[in-house]
Coordinates of C-alpha atoms in Angstrom, one line a residue:
Chain W
X1 CA 29.4 4.9 24.5
X2 CA 26.4 2.7 23.8
X3 CA 23.5 3.9 25.8
X4 CA 21.8 0.8 27.1
X5 CA 18.1 1.7 27.7
X6 CA 15.1 3.3 26.1
X7 CA 11.7 4.2 27.6
X8 CA 8.6 2.9 25.8
X9 CA 5.2 4.6 26.5
X10 CA 1.9 2.9 25.6
X11 CA -0.8 5.5 25.7
X12 CA -4.3 3.9 25.8
X13 CA -7.6 5.6 26.1
X14 CA -7.8 4.8 29.9
X15 CA -4.3 4.2 31.1
X16 CA -0.8 5.1 30.0
X17 CA 1.8 2.4 30.8
X18 CA 5.6 2.8 30.3
X19 CA 8.7 0.8 30.8
X20 CA 12.4 1.0 30.8
X21 CA 13.6 -1.5 28.1
X22 CA 17.0 -2.9 27.1
X23 CA 18.2 -3.9 23.7
X24 CA 17.1 -7.5 24.0
X25 CA 13.5 -6.4 25.0
X26 CA 13.7 -7.0 28.7
X27 CA 11.5 -4.6 30.7
X28 CA 13.5 -3.4 33.8
X29 CA 10.9 -1.2 35.3
X30 CA 7.3 -0.4 34.7
X31 CA 5.1 2.5 35.7
X32 CA 1.7 3.9 34.7
X33 CA -0.6 6.9 35.0
X34 CA -4.2 7.6 34.1
X35 CA -4.8 9.0 30.6
X36 CA -8.2 10.4 31.4
X37 CA -7.7 12.2 34.7
X38 CA -6.4 15.4 33.1
X39 CA -8.2 18.2 31.4
X40 CA -5.4 19.3 29.1
X41 CA -2.4 17.8 27.4
X42 CA -0.1 20.0 29.5
X43 CA -1.4 18.4 32.7
X44 CA -1.1 14.9 31.2
X45 CA 2.5 15.4 30.1
X46 CA 3.3 17.0 33.5
X47 CA 2.1 13.9 35.3
X48 CA 3.7 11.5 32.8
X49 CA 7.0 13.4 32.8
X50 CA 7.1 13.3 36.6
X51 CA 6.5 9.6 36.6
X52 CA 9.2 9.0 34.1
X53 CA 11.7 11.3 35.9
X54 CA 10.9 9.5 39.1
X55 CA 11.5 6.1 37.6
X56 CA 14.9 7.2 36.2
X57 CA 16.0 8.8 39.5
X58 CA 14.8 5.9 41.7
X59 CA 16.5 3.3 39.5
X60 CA 19.8 5.3 39.1
X61 CA 19.4 5.4 35.3
X62 CA 20.4 9.1 34.7
X63 CA 22.5 9.3 31.5
X64 CA 21.6 5.7 30.6
X65 CA 18.3 6.4 28.6
X66 CA 18.7 6.9 24.9
X67 CA 15.3 8.4 24.4
X68 CA 11.6 7.9 24.7
X69 CA 9.2 6.3 22.2
X70 CA 5.5 6.7 22.5
X71 CA 2.6 4.8 20.9
X72 CA -0.4 7.1 20.9
X73 CA -3.9 7.2 19.3
X74 CA -3.8 9.4 16.2
X75 CA -0.1 9.9 16.6
X76 CA 1.6 11.8 13.9
X77 CA 5.2 10.6 13.6
X78 CA 6.3 13.4 11.3
X79 CA 5.3 16.1 13.7
X80 CA 5.4 14.4 17.0
X81 CA 1.8 15.4 17.7
X82 CA -1.4 13.8 18.8
X83 CA -4.2 15.0 16.6
X84 CA -7.8 15.0 17.6
X85 CA -7.9 11.6 19.2
X86 CA -11.6 10.9 19.7
X87 CA -11.2 8.6 22.7
X88 CA -9.1 11.0 24.7
X89 CA -11.2 13.9 26.1
X90 CA -8.3 16.5 26.3
X91 CA -7.2 15.7 22.7
X92 CA -10.6 15.6 21.0
X93 CA -10.5 18.9 19.1
X94 CA -6.8 19.9 19.2
X95 CA -3.4 19.1 17.9
X96 CA -0.9 18.7 20.8
X97 CA 2.9 18.5 20.3
X98 CA 3.3 15.7 22.9
X99 CA 6.8 14.7 21.9
X100 CA 8.3 18.2 22.2
X101 CA 6.4 18.7 25.5
X102 CA 7.7 15.4 27.0
X103 CA 11.3 16.3 25.8
X104 CA 11.0 19.7 27.6
X105 CA 9.8 17.9 30.8
X106 CA 12.4 15.1 30.8
X107 CA 15.3 16.3 28.8
X108 CA 15.1 13.2 26.7
X109 CA 14.6 13.0 22.9
X110 CA 11.1 11.7 22.2
X111 CA 9.4 10.3 19.1
X112 CA 5.8 9.1 18.8
X113 CA 3.6 7.2 16.3
X114 CA 0.3 5.3 16.5
X115 CA 0.1 1.9 18.3
X116 CA 0.0 -0.2 15.1
X117 CA 3.2 1.4 13.8
X118 CA 4.8 0.9 17.2
X119 CA 3.7 -2.8 17.1
X120 CA 5.4 -3.1 13.6
X121 CA 8.7 -1.7 15.0
X122 CA 8.4 -4.0 18.0
X123 CA 8.0 -7.0 15.7
X124 CA 11.0 -5.9 13.6
X125 CA 13.3 -5.5 16.5
X126 CA 12.1 -8.1 19.0
X127 CA 9.5 -10.3 17.3
X128 CA 8.4 -12.2 14.3
X129 CA 9.7 -9.8 11.8
X130 CA 13.3 -9.8 13.0
X131 CA 15.6 -9.3 10.0
X132 CA 12.7 -8.6 7.6
X133 CA 12.6 -5.5 5.5
X134 CA 9.2 -5.8 4.0
X135 CA 6.2 -6.8 6.2
X136 CA 2.9 -5.6 7.5
X137 CA 1.5 -5.9 11.0
X138 CA -2.3 -6.1 11.2
X139 CA -3.8 -5.4 14.7
X140 CA -7.1 -7.2 15.2
X141 CA -8.6 -5.6 18.3
X142 CA -11.6 -3.4 18.9
X143 CA -10.7 -1.9 15.5
X144 CA -8.3 -3.0 12.8
X145 CA -5.0 -1.2 12.6
X146 CA -1.8 -1.6 10.5
X147 CA 1.8 -0.9 10.5
X148 CA 3.6 -1.2 7.2
X149 CA 7.4 -1.6 6.8
X150 CA 9.0 -1.4 3.3
X151 CA 12.7 -1.3 2.5
X152 CA 13.2 -1.6 6.3
X153 CA 11.4 1.6 7.1
X154 CA 8.1 2.4 8.5
X155 CA 5.7 3.9 6.0
X156 CA 4.2 7.0 7.5
X157 CA 3.3 9.0 4.4
X158 CA 3.6 12.7 3.6
X159 CA 1.3 13.6 6.6
X160 CA 2.4 11.0 9.1
X161 CA -0.9 9.1 8.9
X162 CA -0.3 6.3 6.4
X163 CA -1.4 2.8 7.2
X164 CA -5.1 2.9 8.0
X165 CA -5.8 -0.5 6.4
X166 CA -8.8 -1.1 8.7
X167 CA -10.5 1.5 6.6
X168 CA -10.1 0.1 3.1
X169 CA -13.5 -0.6 1.6
X170 CA -14.3 -4.3 1.4
X171 CA -18.1 -4.1 0.7
X172 CA -19.0 -1.3 -1.7
X173 CA -22.8 -1.8 -1.6
X174 CA -24.8 -2.0 1.6
X175 CA -21.6 -2.4 3.7
X176 CA -21.8 -2.2 7.4
X177 CA -21.7 1.3 8.9
X178 CA -18.3 2.1 10.3
X179 CA -17.3 4.3 13.2
X180 CA -15.4 6.5 10.7
X181 CA -18.7 7.6 9.2
X182 CA -18.4 5.6 6.0
X183 CA -19.5 2.0 5.4
X184 CA -18.1 -1.4 4.3
X185 CA -14.6 -0.8 6.0
X186 CA -12.5 -3.9 6.7
X187 CA -12.7 -3.3 10.4
X188 CA -16.5 -3.5 10.5
X189 CA -16.0 -7.2 9.5
X190 CA -12.7 -8.4 10.9
X191 CA -12.1 -6.6 14.2
X192 CA -13.1 -8.3 17.4
X193 CA -16.2 -6.1 17.3
X194 CA -16.9 -7.1 13.8
X195 CA -16.8 -10.8 14.7
X196 CA -19.3 -10.2 17.4
X197 CA -21.5 -8.3 14.9
X198 CA -21.3 -11.1 12.4
X199 CA -22.3 -13.6 15.1
X200 CA -25.4 -11.6 15.9
X201 CA -26.2 -11.2 12.2
X202 CA -25.9 -15.0 11.6
X203 CA -28.1 -15.7 14.6
X204 CA -30.8 -13.4 13.3
X205 CA -30.5 -14.8 9.8
X206 CA -30.6 -18.4 10.9
X207 CA -33.2 -18.8 13.5
X208 CA -33.5 -22.5 12.8
X209 CA -29.9 -23.2 13.5
X210 CA -28.7 -24.5 16.9
X211 CA -25.9 -22.6 18.5
X212 CA -24.3 -22.3 21.9
X213 CA -24.3 -18.5 21.3
X214 CA -28.1 -18.5 21.6
X215 CA -27.7 -19.2 25.3
X216 CA -26.1 -15.8 25.7
X217 CA -29.1 -13.5 25.9
X218 CA -28.4 -11.6 29.1
X219 CA -25.5 -9.6 27.5
X220 CA -24.0 -8.7 24.1
X221 CA -22.1 -11.6 22.4
X222 CA -18.3 -11.0 22.3
X223 CA -15.6 -12.4 19.9
X224 CA -14.4 -14.4 22.9
X225 CA -17.8 -16.1 23.1
X226 CA -17.6 -16.9 19.4
X227 CA -14.1 -18.4 19.9
X228 CA -15.1 -20.5 22.8
X229 CA -18.2 -21.8 21.0
X230 CA -16.0 -22.6 17.9
X231 CA -13.7 -24.6 20.2
X232 CA -16.6 -26.6 21.3
X233 CA -17.5 -27.4 17.7
X234 CA -20.4 -24.9 17.4
X235 CA -21.2 -24.8 13.7
X236 CA -22.5 -21.2 13.6
X237 CA -19.5 -19.9 15.5
X238 CA -17.2 -21.7 13.0
X239 CA -19.1 -20.2 10.2
X240 CA -18.6 -16.7 11.7
X241 CA -14.8 -17.3 11.6
X242 CA -15.0 -18.7 8.0
X243 CA -16.8 -15.5 7.0
X244 CA -14.2 -13.3 8.8
X245 CA -11.2 -15.2 7.5
X246 CA -12.4 -15.0 3.9
X247 CA -12.8 -11.2 4.0
X248 CA -9.5 -10.8 5.8
X249 CA -7.8 -13.1 3.3
X250 CA -9.2 -11.2 0.3
X251 CA -8.1 -7.9 1.8
X252 CA -4.6 -9.3 2.3
X253 CA -4.5 -10.1 -1.5
X254 CA -4.9 -6.4 -2.2
X255 CA -2.3 -5.5 0.5
X256 CA 0.2 -7.9 -1.1
X257 CA -0.4 -6.3 -4.5
X258 CA 0.6 -3.0 -2.8
X259 CA 3.9 -3.6 -1.0
X260 CA 4.5 -7.4 -1.6
X261 CA 5.5 -8.1 2.0
X262 CA 7.5 -11.2 3.0
X263 CA 5.0 -11.7 5.9
X264 CA 1.8 -10.3 7.3
X265 CA 1.9 -10.6 11.1
X266 CA -1.4 -10.8 13.0
X267 CA -1.4 -9.0 16.4
X268 CA -4.0 -8.4 19.1
X269 CA -7.0 -10.3 20.6
X270 CA -8.4 -11.9 17.5
X271 CA -5.0 -13.2 16.4
X272 CA -5.4 -15.8 19.2
X273 CA -8.3 -17.4 17.4
X274 CA -5.7 -19.8 15.8
X275 CA -6.9 -22.1 13.1
X276 CA -10.5 -20.9 13.2
X277 CA -9.3 -17.7 11.7
X278 CA -6.1 -18.8 9.9
X279 CA -7.6 -21.7 7.9
X280 CA -10.3 -19.8 6.1
X281 CA -7.9 -16.8 5.8
X282 CA -5.2 -18.8 4.0
X283 CA -7.8 -20.6 1.9
X284 CA -9.2 -17.3 0.7
X285 CA -5.6 -16.0 0.0
X286 CA -4.7 -19.2 -2.0
X287 CA -7.7 -19.0 -4.2
X288 CA -7.7 -15.2 -4.7
X289 CA -4.1 -14.1 -4.9
X290 CA -2.5 -12.8 -8.1
X291 CA -0.4 -15.6 -9.5
X292 CA 2.9 -13.6 -9.3
X293 CA 2.5 -13.5 -5.5
X294 CA 1.2 -17.1 -5.0
X295 CA 2.7 -18.8 -1.9
X296 CA 5.2 -16.1 -1.3
X297 CA 3.8 -14.2 1.7
X298 CA 3.7 -15.9 5.1
X299 CA 0.9 -15.3 7.6
X300 CA 2.5 -15.3 11.1
X301 CA 1.0 -14.8 14.6
X302 CA 2.8 -12.2 16.7
X303 CA 5.4 -13.7 19.0
X304 CA 5.3 -10.8 21.4
X305 CA 3.5 -11.0 24.6
X306 CA 0.4 -8.7 24.3
X307 CA 1.0 -7.0 27.6
X308 CA 4.6 -6.1 26.7
X309 CA 4.4 -5.6 23.0
X310 CA 3.0 -2.1 23.2
X311 CA 5.8 -0.9 25.5
X312 CA 8.5 -2.7 23.5
X313 CA 7.1 -1.4 20.2
X314 CA 6.9 2.2 21.4
X315 CA 10.4 1.9 22.9
X316 CA 11.7 0.6 19.5
X317 CA 11.1 4.1 18.1
X318 CA 13.8 5.4 20.3
X319 CA 16.4 2.9 19.1
X320 CA 16.0 4.2 15.6
Chain R
X1 CA 34.3 13.3 -11.4
X2 CA 30.6 13.6 -12.1
X3 CA 29.7 11.3 -15.0
X4 CA 27.2 13.2 -17.1
X5 CA 25.0 10.6 -18.9
X6 CA 22.9 7.5 -18.4
X7 CA 21.3 5.2 -20.9
X8 CA 17.5 4.5 -20.5
X9 CA 16.1 1.5 -22.2
X10 CA 12.3 1.1 -22.7
X11 CA 11.5 -2.5 -23.6
X12 CA 8.1 -2.9 -25.1
X13 CA 6.4 -5.9 -26.4
X14 CA 7.2 -5.0 -30.0
X15 CA 10.2 -2.6 -30.0
X16 CA 12.9 -1.6 -27.6
X17 CA 13.9 2.1 -27.6
X18 CA 16.8 3.5 -25.8
X19 CA 18.4 6.9 -25.3
X20 CA 21.4 8.7 -23.9
X21 CA 20.0 11.1 -21.2
X22 CA 21.6 13.9 -19.3
X23 CA 20.9 15.1 -15.7
X24 CA 18.3 17.5 -16.9
X25 CA 16.4 15.0 -18.9
X26 CA 17.5 15.9 -22.4
X27 CA 17.8 13.0 -24.7
X28 CA 21.0 13.3 -26.7
X29 CA 20.8 10.2 -28.9
X30 CA 18.2 7.6 -29.5
X31 CA 18.2 4.1 -30.9
X32 CA 16.0 1.1 -31.1
X33 CA 15.9 -2.6 -32.0
X34 CA 13.0 -5.1 -32.3
X35 CA 12.0 -7.0 -29.2
X36 CA 10.4 -9.9 -31.0
X37 CA 12.9 -10.7 -33.7
X38 CA 14.9 -13.0 -31.4
X39 CA 14.3 -16.5 -30.1
X40 CA 16.3 -16.2 -26.9
X41 CA 17.2 -13.6 -24.3
X42 CA 20.8 -14.1 -25.3
X43 CA 20.2 -13.1 -28.9
X44 CA 18.1 -10.1 -27.8
X45 CA 20.8 -8.8 -25.4
X46 CA 23.5 -9.4 -28.0
X47 CA 21.6 -7.1 -30.4
X48 CA 20.7 -4.5 -27.8
X49 CA 24.3 -4.5 -26.4
X50 CA 25.7 -4.0 -30.0
X51 CA 23.3 -1.1 -30.6
X52 CA 24.2 0.6 -27.3
X53 CA 28.0 0.0 -27.8
X54 CA 27.7 1.5 -31.3
X55 CA 25.8 4.6 -29.9
X56 CA 28.5 5.2 -27.3
X57 CA 31.3 4.7 -29.8
X58 CA 29.8 6.8 -32.6
X59 CA 29.0 9.7 -30.2
X60 CA 32.4 9.6 -28.4
X61 CA 30.8 8.9 -25.1
X62 CA 33.2 6.3 -23.7
X63 CA 33.7 6.8 -20.0
X64 CA 30.8 9.3 -19.8
X65 CA 28.0 6.9 -19.1
X66 CA 27.2 6.3 -15.5
X67 CA 25.1 3.2 -16.1
X68 CA 22.0 1.7 -17.8
X69 CA 18.5 1.6 -16.5
X70 CA 15.8 -0.6 -18.1
X71 CA 12.1 -0.6 -17.9
X72 CA 10.9 -4.1 -18.8
X73 CA 7.7 -6.1 -18.5
X74 CA 7.7 -8.3 -15.4
X75 CA 11.0 -6.8 -14.4
X76 CA 12.3 -7.8 -11.0
X77 CA 14.4 -5.0 -9.6
X78 CA 15.8 -7.0 -6.7
X79 CA 17.3 -9.7 -9.1
X80 CA 17.7 -7.8 -12.3
X81 CA 15.7 -10.4 -14.1
X82 CA 12.8 -10.5 -16.5
X83 CA 10.4 -13.2 -15.3
X84 CA 8.0 -15.0 -17.6
X85 CA 6.7 -12.0 -19.5
X86 CA 3.6 -13.2 -21.3
X87 CA 3.9 -10.7 -24.2
X88 CA 7.5 -11.5 -25.1
X89 CA 7.9 -14.9 -26.8
X90 CA 11.5 -15.6 -25.7
X91 CA 10.6 -14.8 -22.0
X92 CA 7.3 -16.6 -21.7
X93 CA 8.4 -19.5 -19.5
X94 CA 11.8 -18.5 -18.2
X95 CA 13.6 -16.2 -15.8
X96 CA 16.4 -14.3 -17.7
X97 CA 19.1 -12.2 -15.9
X98 CA 18.9 -9.4 -18.4
X99 CA 20.7 -6.8 -16.3
X100 CA 23.8 -9.0 -15.7
X101 CA 23.8 -10.0 -19.3
X102 CA 23.7 -6.4 -20.6
X103 CA 26.5 -5.5 -18.1
X104 CA 28.6 -8.4 -19.5
X105 CA 28.0 -7.1 -23.0
X106 CA 28.6 -3.4 -22.4
X107 CA 30.8 -3.1 -19.4
X108 CA 28.2 -0.8 -17.8
X109 CA 26.3 -1.3 -14.6
X110 CA 22.7 -2.1 -15.3
X111 CA 19.5 -2.0 -13.2
X112 CA 16.0 -2.8 -14.3
X113 CA 12.4 -2.6 -13.1
X114 CA 8.9 -2.7 -14.6
X115 CA 7.7 0.3 -16.7
X116 CA 5.4 1.7 -14.1
X117 CA 8.2 1.9 -11.5
X118 CA 10.4 3.5 -14.1
X119 CA 7.7 6.0 -14.8
X120 CA 7.6 6.8 -11.0
X121 CA 11.3 7.4 -11.0
X122 CA 11.1 9.6 -14.1
X123 CA 8.4 11.7 -12.4
X124 CA 10.5 12.0 -9.3
X125 CA 13.6 13.2 -11.1
X126 CA 12.3 15.0 -14.1
X127 CA 8.5 15.4 -13.7
X128 CA 5.5 16.2 -11.5
X129 CA 6.9 14.5 -8.4
X130 CA 10.2 16.5 -8.2
X131 CA 11.1 16.9 -4.6
X132 CA 8.3 14.6 -3.4
X133 CA 9.1 11.7 -1.1
X134 CA 5.6 10.0 -1.0
X135 CA 3.6 9.6 -4.2
X136 CA 2.1 7.0 -6.5
X137 CA 2.1 6.9 -10.3
X138 CA -0.8 5.2 -11.9
X139 CA -0.4 4.2 -15.5
X140 CA -3.7 4.1 -17.4
X141 CA -2.9 2.3 -20.7
X142 CA -3.9 -1.1 -22.1
X143 CA -3.7 -2.2 -18.4
X144 CA -3.4 -0.3 -15.2
X145 CA 0.1 -0.2 -13.6
X146 CA 1.6 1.5 -10.6
X147 CA 4.8 2.8 -9.2
X148 CA 4.8 3.6 -5.5
X149 CA 7.4 5.8 -3.8
X150 CA 7.5 6.2 0.0
X151 CA 10.2 7.8 2.1
X152 CA 11.8 8.8 -1.2
X153 CA 12.3 5.2 -2.3
X154 CA 10.6 2.9 -4.8
X155 CA 8.6 0.2 -3.1
X156 CA 9.5 -3.1 -4.8
X157 CA 8.7 -5.5 -2.0
X158 CA 10.5 -8.6 -0.8
X159 CA 10.3 -10.3 -4.2
X160 CA 10.8 -7.3 -6.4
X161 CA 7.2 -7.3 -7.7
X162 CA 5.3 -4.9 -5.4
X163 CA 2.9 -2.3 -6.9
X164 CA 0.3 -4.3 -9.0
X165 CA -2.4 -1.9 -8.1
X166 CA -4.2 -2.6 -11.4
X167 CA -5.1 -5.9 -9.8
X168 CA -6.7 -4.9 -6.5
X169 CA -10.3 -6.2 -6.5
X170 CA -12.9 -3.4 -6.9
X171 CA -15.9 -5.6 -7.6
X172 CA -16.1 -8.7 -5.5
X173 CA -19.3 -10.2 -6.9
X174 CA -19.8 -10.7 -10.7
X175 CA -16.8 -8.5 -11.5
X176 CA -15.4 -8.4 -15.0
X177 CA -13.1 -11.2 -16.0
X178 CA -9.5 -10.0 -16.0
X179 CA -6.5 -11.1 -18.1
X180 CA -4.9 -12.3 -14.8
X181 CA -7.4 -15.1 -14.5
X182 CA -9.4 -13.5 -11.7
X183 CA -12.3 -11.0 -11.8
X184 CA -13.2 -7.5 -10.7
X185 CA -9.7 -6.1 -10.9
X186 CA -9.3 -2.3 -11.1
X187 CA -7.8 -2.6 -14.6
X188 CA -10.8 -4.3 -16.1
X189 CA -12.7 -1.0 -15.4
X190 CA -10.2 1.8 -15.6
X191 CA -7.7 0.9 -18.2
X192 CA -8.2 2.2 -21.8
X193 CA -9.5 -1.2 -22.6
X194 CA -11.8 -1.0 -19.6
X195 CA -13.3 2.2 -20.8
X196 CA -14.0 0.7 -24.2
X197 CA -15.6 -2.3 -22.4
X198 CA -17.8 0.0 -20.3
X199 CA -18.9 1.9 -23.5
X200 CA -20.0 -1.4 -25.1
X201 CA -21.8 -2.5 -22.0
X202 CA -23.6 0.9 -21.6
X203 CA -24.7 0.7 -25.3
X204 CA -26.1 -2.8 -24.8
X205 CA -27.9 -1.8 -21.6
X206 CA -29.4 1.4 -23.0
X207 CA -30.7 0.6 -26.4
X208 CA -33.0 3.5 -26.3
X209 CA -30.3 6.1 -25.7
X210 CA -28.8 8.1 -28.5
X211 CA -25.0 8.1 -28.8
X212 CA -22.4 9.0 -31.4
X213 CA -20.7 5.7 -30.4
X214 CA -23.6 3.8 -32.1
X215 CA -22.3 4.9 -35.4
X216 CA -19.1 2.9 -34.9
X217 CA -20.3 -0.6 -35.9
X218 CA -17.6 -1.6 -38.4
X219 CA -14.8 -1.9 -35.7
X220 CA -14.5 -2.2 -31.9
X221 CA -15.0 1.0 -30.0
X222 CA -11.8 2.4 -28.4
X223 CA -11.3 4.7 -25.4
X224 CA -10.3 7.4 -27.9
X225 CA -13.7 7.1 -29.5
X226 CA -15.3 7.5 -26.1
X227 CA -13.2 10.6 -25.4
X228 CA -14.0 12.2 -28.8
X229 CA -17.7 11.5 -28.3
X230 CA -17.5 13.0 -24.8
X231 CA -15.9 16.1 -26.2
X232 CA -18.8 16.5 -28.5
X233 CA -21.2 16.4 -25.5
X234 CA -22.3 12.7 -26.0
X235 CA -24.2 11.8 -22.9
X236 CA -23.5 8.1 -22.9
X237 CA -19.7 8.8 -23.4
X238 CA -19.7 11.2 -20.5
X239 CA -21.5 8.6 -18.4
X240 CA -18.8 6.1 -19.3
X241 CA -16.2 8.5 -17.9
X242 CA -18.3 9.2 -14.8
X243 CA -18.4 5.4 -14.1
X244 CA -14.7 5.1 -14.7
X245 CA -13.7 8.1 -12.6
X246 CA -15.9 6.9 -9.7
X247 CA -14.3 3.5 -9.6
X248 CA -10.8 5.0 -9.9
X249 CA -11.5 7.6 -7.2
X250 CA -12.8 4.9 -4.8
X251 CA -9.7 2.8 -5.5
X252 CA -7.5 5.9 -4.7
X253 CA -9.2 6.2 -1.3
X254 CA -7.9 2.8 -0.5
X255 CA -4.4 3.6 -1.9
X256 CA -4.2 6.7 0.2
X257 CA -5.1 4.7 3.4
X258 CA -2.1 2.6 2.5
X259 CA 0.8 5.0 1.9
X260 CA -0.8 8.5 2.4
X261 CA 0.9 10.0 -0.7
X262 CA 1.3 13.7 -1.3
X263 CA 0.1 13.1 -4.9
X264 CA -1.2 10.5 -7.2
X265 CA 0.1 11.1 -10.7
X266 CA -1.8 9.9 -13.7
X267 CA 0.2 8.7 -16.6
X268 CA -0.5 7.1 -20.0
X269 CA -3.2 7.4 -22.7
X270 CA -6.3 7.7 -20.5
X271 CA -4.7 10.4 -18.4
X272 CA -5.2 12.7 -21.4
X273 CA -9.0 12.5 -21.0
X274 CA -8.8 15.6 -18.8
X275 CA -11.9 16.7 -16.9
X276 CA -14.0 13.9 -18.2
X277 CA -12.0 11.6 -16.0
X278 CA -10.8 14.0 -13.4
X279 CA -14.1 15.5 -12.4
X280 CA -15.9 12.3 -11.4
X281 CA -12.6 10.9 -9.9
X282 CA -12.2 13.9 -7.6
X283 CA -15.9 13.9 -6.7
X284 CA -15.7 10.2 -5.7
X285 CA -12.6 10.8 -3.7
X286 CA -14.1 13.8 -1.9
X287 CA -17.2 11.9 -0.9
X288 CA -15.5 8.6 0.0
X289 CA -12.1 9.5 1.6
X290 CA -11.4 8.8 5.3
X291 CA -11.6 12.1 7.1
X292 CA -8.0 12.2 8.2
X293 CA -6.9 12.3 4.6
X294 CA -9.5 14.7 3.3
X295 CA -8.2 17.2 0.8
X296 CA -4.6 16.3 1.4
X297 CA -3.6 14.2 -1.7
X298 CA -3.3 16.0 -5.1
X299 CA -4.3 14.3 -8.3
X300 CA -1.8 15.5 -11.0
X301 CA -1.4 14.7 -14.7
X302 CA 2.1 13.6 -15.7
X303 CA 4.1 16.4 -17.1
X304 CA 6.4 14.1 -19.0
X305 CA 6.1 13.7 -22.7
X306 CA 4.7 10.2 -23.3
X307 CA 7.2 9.3 -25.9
X308 CA 10.2 10.3 -23.8
X309 CA 8.9 9.4 -20.3
X310 CA 9.7 5.7 -20.6
X311 CA 13.3 6.3 -21.6
X312 CA 13.8 9.1 -19.0
X313 CA 12.2 6.9 -16.3
X314 CA 14.3 3.9 -17.1
X315 CA 17.4 6.0 -17.2
X316 CA 16.5 7.4 -13.8
X317 CA 17.3 4.0 -12.3
X318 CA 20.9 4.5 -13.3
X319 CA 21.2 7.8 -11.5
X320 CA 20.3 6.2 -8.1

């Protein structure tokens, strides 16, 4: 018999949200727990398992859940572990077999991967990549993440950690320092944080230029400020997006030379910048792409609702 | 019944060699025809089909050939076509369905892909990648090619042309002009041609430096000259390899962030430069790699005989 539901778990640095999801991507029931309120992975899984078991019981879903899929920071899909996730205190220095622990607690099979891979599965099953076998999802948030699908399968690599495209090197000399300890990484330029950084740089470098962004001196500039200024026609803000789009477009040319995807799907906060990001991005791709790939790869904005995508994507793991 | 043989066809710009291959990689019979002596793809396939049919007949192999695999320039594995291969006069401006044409001529199923992908399959079935599911083969010849295997499958992309890693951009400002019409591509630095180019640049830039390579003024310097000079302790030649290895090592760090392969296998002429290339390559990788991948990916030299590898690799397509 066809089992109608899965549970998708989106583990963030602060909160962990989960939902019971059906095959069409409707979320029947939602729950959440804190991620940070625990001192060990055991305590965390105990609380999460209790919350999941309660949701199954109270909704009379026993026997109707196919399995659990989790999107977790530094998730290793091959081993079902979370490995030294810097932003989660109880994970910082250890490898924790979260999937097996949650199975023991709930009696349900459990798979996990990182959030960008979960987003890619979500797009394939419910979103913009429906029916595609070769595509890449790029998440543009605080950092830049990626989920790569080729031949209809997620690429996780020999160690479960493939797809760190936010850390390809875009500037080899005097690149911006990156949180990873190196410099010049894509995410230092094209994440939401990178956009704010570019705005501050451009303001410093162009003291003579007028900009709405100069009025913000009581707090750090954010990528949202840059977007809002660009919408009002602010020249400096538009230049910030031109710079960002160009670097992202050139990076995409290298990505296409790798797996030749039918589409690259943009996901996350910065993807909502619309034409300000897309126009220079596509222009850079057009002028820089290897001729064999010219005009073949679509750039698409995610069609999934940001708030639901993480749960749907994680749940998608359990349909596989 | 298990059919014991395949035919591997290696189509080069000048000659096309083929061989009857068994499951262990022994080549029973070899033949060849010219690639350039024909004015159309039809004439070429007619000649190749005749040669193959003759080899089957004369060796009493009728019914014992599982299929034909071809490695061809600009080969599209999805469609079985050769598309506008610049180095083959009769292909220059057209798309030719070679695989279907050879099937019609021989009665055997036929698949094709480009030579670097064929090399990757050859390594997986007969060579250094035996038993691996995630690896990359980098061919270092006149150009730089690549064959990428993930989840045990060749990555060919939505259009059949994935894996042009020789054309990722390594130098974004004032990079060397590339045959592809762009500049700064990996292959302009790390192909055999790139090594010779670096040697000529270094000689121009360091007129005060002594080098055995200065004695070669009656013909262009080749990568072989650089290797031989390095073996004799020539400082400038060794610096050329240091420069080449560093760029290649930094490129590999980006490749690893993509598919996290268990190994990168070096294939082709320049792979025989041994420690002169490997030492600086590994040093660059060690100092530049994202920490999650540190020390995980092996760099291996191909274990296939260069002369046989192309036929074995192409034949491997027919085992799939």
